[in-house]
Tab-separated table of C-alpha atoms in Angstrom:
chain	number	residue	atom	x	y	z
O	1	PHE	CA	110.069	101.939	93.499
O	2	ALA	CA	106.470	102.921	94.276
O	3	GLN	CA	105.728	99.464	95.693
O	4	GLN	CA	108.686	99.673	98.107
O	5	ILE	CA	107.813	103.187	99.263
O	6	MET	CA	104.202	102.189	99.930
O	7	LYS	CA	105.360	99.017	101.700
O	8	HIS	CA	107.369	101.216	104.092
O	9	PHE	CA	104.025	102.785	105.100
O	10	ASN	CA	102.267	99.377	105.385
O	11	ILE	CA	100.350	99.855	102.129
O	12	SER	CA	100.338	96.814	99.874
O	13	ILE	CA	100.234	97.398	96.112
O	14	ALA	CA	101.158	95.206	93.138
O	15	ARG	CA	104.699	95.121	91.819
O	16	SER	CA	104.184	96.345	88.247
O	17	SER	CA	102.762	99.741	87.347
O	18	ARG	CA	100.162	98.126	85.072
O	19	GLU	CA	98.931	95.847	87.884
O	20	GLN	CA	98.944	98.742	90.356
O	21	PHE	CA	96.833	100.876	88.042
O	22	SER	CA	94.254	98.141	87.515
O	23	SER	CA	93.953	97.003	91.129
O	24	SER	CA	95.110	99.639	93.639
O	25	GLY	CA	93.380	102.643	95.150
O	26	TYR	CA	90.810	104.842	93.492
O	27	ALA	CA	91.022	107.357	90.687
O	28	VAL	CA	91.360	111.067	91.420
O	29	SER	CA	91.472	113.994	89.041
O	30	GLU	CA	94.556	116.075	88.429
O	31	ALA	CA	92.696	118.974	90.075
O	32	ASP	CA	92.419	116.893	93.282
O	33	ILE	CA	95.942	115.422	93.290
O	34	ARG	CA	97.719	115.276	96.680
O	35	PRO	CA	101.238	114.306	97.747
O	36	GLY	CA	101.471	110.523	97.952
O	37	ASP	CA	99.094	109.885	95.041
O	38	LEU	CA	100.392	107.508	92.387
O	39	VAL	CA	100.661	108.957	88.886
O	40	TYR	CA	100.600	106.510	85.973
O	41	TYR	CA	102.089	107.046	82.521
O	42	GLY	CA	102.085	105.202	79.222
O	43	SER	CA	100.856	105.313	75.671
O	44	SER	CA	98.789	102.268	74.708
O	45	SER	CA	98.947	100.927	78.274
O	46	VAL	CA	100.424	101.875	81.656
O	47	ASN	CA	104.190	101.316	81.799
O	48	HIS	CA	105.496	103.773	84.412
O	49	VAL	CA	104.490	105.143	87.817
O	50	GLY	CA	105.618	108.072	89.924
O	51	ILE	CA	104.636	109.344	93.357
O	52	TYR	CA	103.264	112.864	93.476
O	53	ALA	CA	105.474	114.999	95.727
O	54	GLY	CA	103.535	118.266	95.556
O	55	ASN	CA	104.132	121.532	93.688
O	56	GLY	CA	103.694	119.852	90.286
O	57	GLN	CA	106.531	117.345	90.918
O	58	ILE	CA	106.786	113.549	91.009
O	59	ILE	CA	109.516	111.283	92.319
O	60	HIS	CA	110.145	108.168	90.274
O	61	ALA	CA	112.644	105.562	89.166
O	62	ASN	CA	113.582	107.107	85.827
O	63	ASP	CA	116.087	104.623	84.384
O	64	GLU	CA	119.258	102.757	85.323
O	65	SER	CA	121.580	105.621	84.496
O	66	THR	CA	119.737	108.408	86.347
O	67	GLY	CA	118.058	106.354	89.109
O	68	ILE	CA	115.463	107.961	91.410
O	69	ILE	CA	114.749	111.541	90.347
O	70	MET	CA	112.262	114.379	90.659
O	71	SER	CA	110.426	115.440	87.507
O	72	ASN	CA	107.561	117.673	86.517
O	73	LEU	CA	104.142	116.009	86.659
O	74	HIS	CA	103.970	116.388	82.866
O	75	TYR	CA	107.545	115.424	82.049
O	76	GLY	CA	107.118	113.929	78.598
O	77	LYS	CA	105.318	110.608	78.910
O	78	PRO	CA	101.530	110.695	78.473
O	79	LEU	CA	99.731	110.779	81.834
O	80	VAL	CA	97.195	107.920	81.949
O	81	GLY	CA	95.686	108.422	85.391
O	82	ILE	CA	96.125	109.193	89.071
O	83	LYS	CA	95.249	106.836	91.917
O	84	ARG	CA	95.015	107.468	95.654
O	85	VAL	CA	96.144	104.586	97.866
O	86	ILE	CA	96.689	106.616	101.052
O	87	ASN	CA	93.530	107.586	102.938
């Protein structure tokens, strides 16, 4: 999901969340988060990504049954890091 959204804005990022986290953008703190930043989740390694929408919300591909949804930034999965790919 995140890859296709970024592609729409001519920003190329890897397909998997793990690859995106290791190779795309630069890290920002939660205090400096802006809409469009990529938010990565996981436990032992990154396994999910959302796009920060503002007001403490992310948009992400949750699962097959619920599809694309809005969630709180801290919605249950451990937050691993935040990356900015939009200048």
